[in-house]
Short mmCIF file of C-alpha atoms in Angstrom, two decimals:
data_model
loop_
_atom_site.label_atom_id
_atom_site.label_comp_id
_atom_site.label_asym_id
_atom_site.label_seq_id
_atom_site.Cartn_x
_atom_site.Cartn_y
_atom_site.Cartn_z
CA GLY A 169 0.00 0.00 0.00
CA ALA A 170 0.84 3.74 -0.15
CA VAL A 171 2.45 3.70 -3.59
CA VAL A 172 3.41 6.93 -5.32
CA SER A 173 4.44 7.10 -8.97
CA GLN A 174 6.15 9.80 -11.00
CA HIS A 175 6.32 10.35 -14.71
CA PRO A 176 8.62 10.69 -16.50
CA SER A 177 11.49 9.06 -14.62
CA ARG A 178 14.04 10.87 -16.74
CA VAL A 179 13.79 13.85 -19.09
CA ILE A 180 16.30 15.77 -21.14
CA CYS A 181 15.27 19.10 -22.63
CA LYS A 182 16.72 22.16 -24.29
CA SER A 183 17.22 25.40 -22.43
CA GLY A 184 14.14 27.62 -22.62
CA THR A 185 11.58 24.82 -22.88
CA SER A 186 9.03 23.81 -20.24
CA VAL A 187 8.82 20.40 -18.64
CA LYS A 188 5.88 18.86 -16.77
CA ILE A 189 6.33 16.17 -14.12
CA GLU A 190 3.38 14.16 -12.83
CA CYS A 191 3.01 12.69 -9.35
CA ARG A 192 0.25 10.18 -8.64
CA SER A 193 -0.85 8.38 -5.51
CA LEU A 194 -1.86 4.98 -6.87
CA ASP A 195 -3.71 3.30 -4.03
CA PHE A 196 -4.74 6.13 -1.70
CA GLN A 197 -6.14 9.64 -1.71
CA ALA A 198 -3.78 12.47 -0.88
CA THR A 199 -5.09 15.91 0.01
CA THR A 200 -1.51 17.08 0.44
CA MET A 201 1.46 16.42 -1.81
CA PHE A 202 4.97 17.79 -1.55
CA TRP A 203 7.66 18.58 -4.12
CA TYR A 204 11.37 18.30 -3.32
CA ARG A 205 14.57 18.69 -5.25
CA GLN A 206 17.81 16.91 -4.48
CA PHE A 207 21.28 17.77 -5.72
CA PRO A 208 24.00 15.08 -5.94
CA LYS A 209 25.07 13.79 -2.54
CA GLN A 210 22.79 16.28 -0.79
CA SER A 211 19.60 15.85 1.14
CA LEU A 212 16.06 16.68 0.09
CA MET A 213 15.01 20.32 0.00
CA LEU A 214 11.31 21.07 0.13
CA MET A 215 10.18 23.30 -2.73
CA ALA A 216 6.46 23.54 -2.15
CA THR A 217 3.42 22.01 -0.50
CA SER A 218 0.51 21.26 -2.76
CA ASN A 219 -3.05 21.05 -1.46
CA GLU A 220 -5.86 19.63 -3.56
CA GLY A 221 -8.05 22.35 -4.97
CA SER A 222 -6.01 25.30 -3.68
CA LYS A 223 -2.84 27.20 -4.44
CA ALA A 224 0.50 25.69 -3.53
CA THR A 225 2.61 27.04 -0.70
CA TYR A 226 6.18 27.70 -1.78
CA GLU A 227 9.26 27.65 0.41
CA GLN A 228 11.37 30.76 0.74
CA GLY A 229 13.60 31.27 -2.29
CA VAL A 230 11.56 29.09 -4.65
CA GLU A 231 10.18 31.02 -7.63
CA LYS A 232 6.50 30.22 -7.92
CA ASP A 233 6.32 31.56 -11.50
CA LYS A 234 9.10 29.22 -12.55
CA PHE A 235 7.90 26.10 -10.74
CA LEU A 236 4.17 25.86 -11.39
CA ILE A 237 2.29 23.37 -9.25
CA ASN A 238 -1.22 22.10 -9.85
CA HIS A 239 -3.08 19.66 -7.59
CA ALA A 240 -6.31 19.14 -9.47
CA SER A 241 -7.43 15.87 -7.87
CA LEU A 242 -6.89 13.76 -4.77
CA THR A 243 -4.45 11.52 -6.65
CA LEU A 244 -2.56 13.83 -9.00
CA SER A 245 -0.19 16.76 -8.62
CA THR A 246 1.95 18.23 -11.40
CA LEU A 247 5.12 20.31 -11.35
CA THR A 248 5.93 22.35 -14.44
CA VAL A 249 9.41 23.80 -14.75
CA THR A 250 8.95 26.79 -17.06
CA SER A 251 11.71 28.16 -19.30
CA ALA A 252 14.15 25.62 -17.93
CA HIS A 253 17.84 26.46 -17.70
CA PRO A 254 20.87 24.23 -16.99
CA GLU A 255 20.85 25.28 -13.32
CA ASP A 256 17.38 23.69 -13.01
CA SER A 257 18.94 20.28 -13.72
CA SER A 258 18.29 18.19 -10.65
CA PHE A 259 16.46 15.19 -9.17
CA TYR A 260 12.85 16.13 -8.44
CA ILE A 261 10.91 13.96 -5.99
CA CYS A 262 7.30 14.18 -4.91
CA SER A 263 5.66 12.77 -1.82
CA ALA A 264 2.10 12.31 -0.68
CA LYS A 265 0.40 12.09 2.68
CA LEU A 266 -2.73 10.04 3.29
CA ALA A 267 -5.87 12.16 3.49
CA VAL A 268 -6.78 10.43 6.76
CA GLY A 269 -4.36 8.94 9.24
CA PRO A 270 -0.66 9.32 10.15
CA ASP A 271 1.54 12.15 8.94
CA THR A 272 3.92 9.84 7.11
CA GLN A 273 4.92 11.03 3.65
CA TYR A 274 5.33 8.39 0.95
CA PHE A 275 7.76 9.26 -1.81
CA GLY A 276 7.75 8.70 -5.53
CA PRO A 277 10.74 7.27 -7.40
CA GLY A 278 11.92 10.69 -8.58
CA THR A 279 12.45 12.41 -11.94
CA ARG A 280 15.90 13.21 -13.24
CA LEU A 281 15.78 16.48 -15.20
CA THR A 282 18.70 17.45 -17.42
CA VAL A 283 18.57 20.81 -19.19
CA LEU A 284 21.04 21.21 -22.04
CA GLU B 281 14.71 27.17 13.24
CA ASP B 282 14.23 23.42 13.16
CA GLN B 283 17.47 21.51 12.48
CA VAL B 284 18.49 17.91 11.94
CA THR B 285 22.09 16.67 12.05
CA GLN B 286 23.03 13.12 11.14
CA SER B 287 26.27 11.35 11.97
CA PRO B 288 28.42 9.87 10.73
CA GLU B 289 28.26 11.21 7.19
CA ALA B 290 29.43 7.86 5.88
CA LEU B 291 29.91 4.47 7.49
CA ARG B 292 31.52 1.36 6.09
CA LEU B 293 30.94 -1.96 7.88
CA GLN B 294 31.69 -5.60 7.29
CA GLU B 295 28.75 -7.92 6.83
CA GLY B 296 27.50 -8.94 10.27
CA GLU B 297 29.10 -5.97 12.04
CA SER B 298 26.40 -4.18 14.04
CA SER B 299 26.41 -0.40 14.50
CA SER B 300 24.22 2.67 15.06
CA LEU B 301 23.42 5.80 13.11
CA ASN B 302 22.67 9.03 14.96
CA CYS B 303 20.13 11.77 14.27
CA SER B 304 20.25 14.83 16.52
CA TYR B 305 17.47 17.36 16.25
CA THR B 306 16.30 20.71 17.55
CA VAL B 307 12.67 21.53 17.08
CA SER B 308 10.21 23.78 18.88
CA GLY B 309 7.95 20.82 19.59
CA LEU B 310 8.21 17.39 18.02
CA ARG B 311 5.22 16.11 16.09
CA GLY B 312 7.10 13.14 14.65
CA LEU B 313 10.53 11.84 13.64
CA PHE B 314 10.84 9.81 10.48
CA TRP B 315 13.49 7.43 9.12
CA TYR B 316 13.79 6.71 5.43
CA ARG B 317 16.12 4.63 3.31
CA GLN B 318 17.23 5.95 -0.10
CA ASP B 319 18.97 3.93 -2.77
CA PRO B 320 20.97 5.78 -5.49
CA GLY B 321 18.73 7.36 -8.12
CA LYS B 322 15.52 6.49 -6.27
CA GLY B 323 13.06 8.16 -3.95
CA PRO B 324 13.18 7.62 -0.19
CA GLU B 325 11.51 4.49 1.19
CA PHE B 326 9.65 4.86 4.48
CA LEU B 327 11.02 2.89 7.43
CA PHE B 328 9.72 4.23 10.75
CA THR B 329 7.83 7.02 12.49
CA LEU B 330 8.53 7.81 16.15
CA TYR B 331 6.37 10.19 18.12
CA SER B 332 7.55 10.33 21.74
CA ALA B 333 10.70 9.85 23.80
CA GLY B 334 11.22 6.24 24.78
CA GLU B 335 9.45 4.87 21.75
CA GLU B 336 11.13 2.07 19.79
CA LYS B 337 10.26 0.40 16.49
CA GLU B 338 11.78 -2.58 14.75
CA LYS B 339 11.81 -3.97 11.25
CA GLU B 340 13.99 -6.94 10.35
CA ARG B 341 17.60 -5.92 11.17
CA LEU B 342 16.70 -2.30 11.95
CA LYS B 343 15.58 -0.75 15.23
CA ALA B 344 14.84 2.95 15.73
CA THR B 345 14.81 4.64 19.13
CA LEU B 346 13.93 8.16 20.23
CA THR B 347 14.96 10.49 23.04
CA LYS B 348 14.11 14.16 23.55
CA LYS B 349 17.21 15.24 21.62
CA GLU B 350 18.14 12.44 19.26
CA SER B 351 17.20 9.25 17.52
CA PHE B 352 19.29 6.20 16.77
CA LEU B 353 18.92 3.71 13.98
CA HIS B 354 20.51 0.47 15.14
CA ILE B 355 21.42 -2.06 12.50
CA THR B 356 22.08 -5.60 13.69
CA ALA B 357 24.14 -8.10 11.68
CA PRO B 358 23.80 -6.10 8.46
CA LYS B 359 23.88 -7.59 5.00
CA PRO B 360 25.20 -6.03 1.77
CA GLU B 361 21.61 -5.28 0.69
CA ASP B 362 21.33 -2.90 3.66
CA SER B 363 23.75 -0.57 1.87
CA ALA B 364 21.94 2.74 1.23
CA THR B 365 21.67 6.31 2.47
CA TYR B 366 19.56 6.57 5.61
CA LEU B 367 17.68 9.82 6.06
CA CYS B 368 16.20 11.24 9.23
CA ALA B 369 13.50 13.94 9.18
CA VAL B 370 11.48 15.81 11.80
CA GLN B 371 8.07 17.39 11.72
CA ALA B 372 7.31 20.18 14.17
CA LEU B 373 4.09 20.57 16.11
CA ASP B 374 3.53 24.05 14.73
CA GLN B 375 3.83 22.94 11.12
CA GLY B 376 0.27 23.05 9.93
CA ALA B 377 1.40 21.99 6.50
CA GLN B 378 3.19 18.95 7.93
CA LYS B 379 6.53 20.00 6.47
CA LEU B 380 9.48 17.64 6.96
CA VAL B 381 12.99 18.91 7.69
CA PHE B 382 15.62 16.40 6.58
CA GLY B 383 19.14 15.73 7.77
CA GLN B 384 22.01 15.25 5.33
CA GLY B 385 21.85 11.48 5.60
CA THR B 386 24.31 8.72 6.45
CA ARG B 387 25.73 6.71 3.54
CA LEU B 388 26.00 3.16 4.78
CA THR B 389 28.11 0.58 2.94
CA ILE B 390 28.12 -3.08 3.98
CA ASN B 391 31.01 -5.08 2.57
CA PRO B 392 30.53 -8.83 2.05
#
C-alpha cells in the first residue's frame, strides 16, 4: 500500500523549454502532496506544498512563477518547470500524505531532469 | 529554526558488524521523527515514524529509538543489501502543512 508514482522518470530538454512532471498516488487519496529537489550527494530540500483544490505554498527562495504546481485531484499533482535552464537540472521527488491517518509522507521514485 | 544533524556522514561496515546511526534534532515541539532509506537514483523508502521519547520500532535488522534530543537507527548483523543512504527527518508541532525537515543522511556501505 501507499504507492506513489512519477512520470517521466528521466527527461532531457533544451534550455528555454518547459517540462511537466506528474506525481500520482496509486492506491490512496492524498489531500496534500509535496515537491522536493535533491542535488547530488545532498539531502532533500522542500520546494512547495501542494493542497488539492487550492494554491500551492512555496518555500522561501523558490520562484512560484518558474515552478508551477497544480493539484487538481486527490491523486494527482503536477510540477511544471517553465523556461528551464541548466541550473534547473536536478532530481525532483514528490511525496504524498494520506488524506486520513498518520503524517507519514510516501515518496515517488523521482524524476531526473537534465537541461542542455 | 528546526534543524536535523546526522552522523556519521558515511559508514563502512563488514557484513554482520552491528552499528548505530545518529540523528540529533532541535525543534520547537516534536510532532514526529521519520526514518527513510534511499537507494541511489531512487526516492526515499519509508522505514519508521517515532512520536515520543522512549518509543522504539523494529523492522527486520533495523531498530529505531527516540529520546528528547536524538534518535538512533541500530542495525544488527547487516547484509550487503542494507547498503543505502539513511535519512532522518522531523516534523514540528507548529507545522500546519506537515513539512518535513531532513538531515544530510548517512551513507552506509556493507562489505561482504
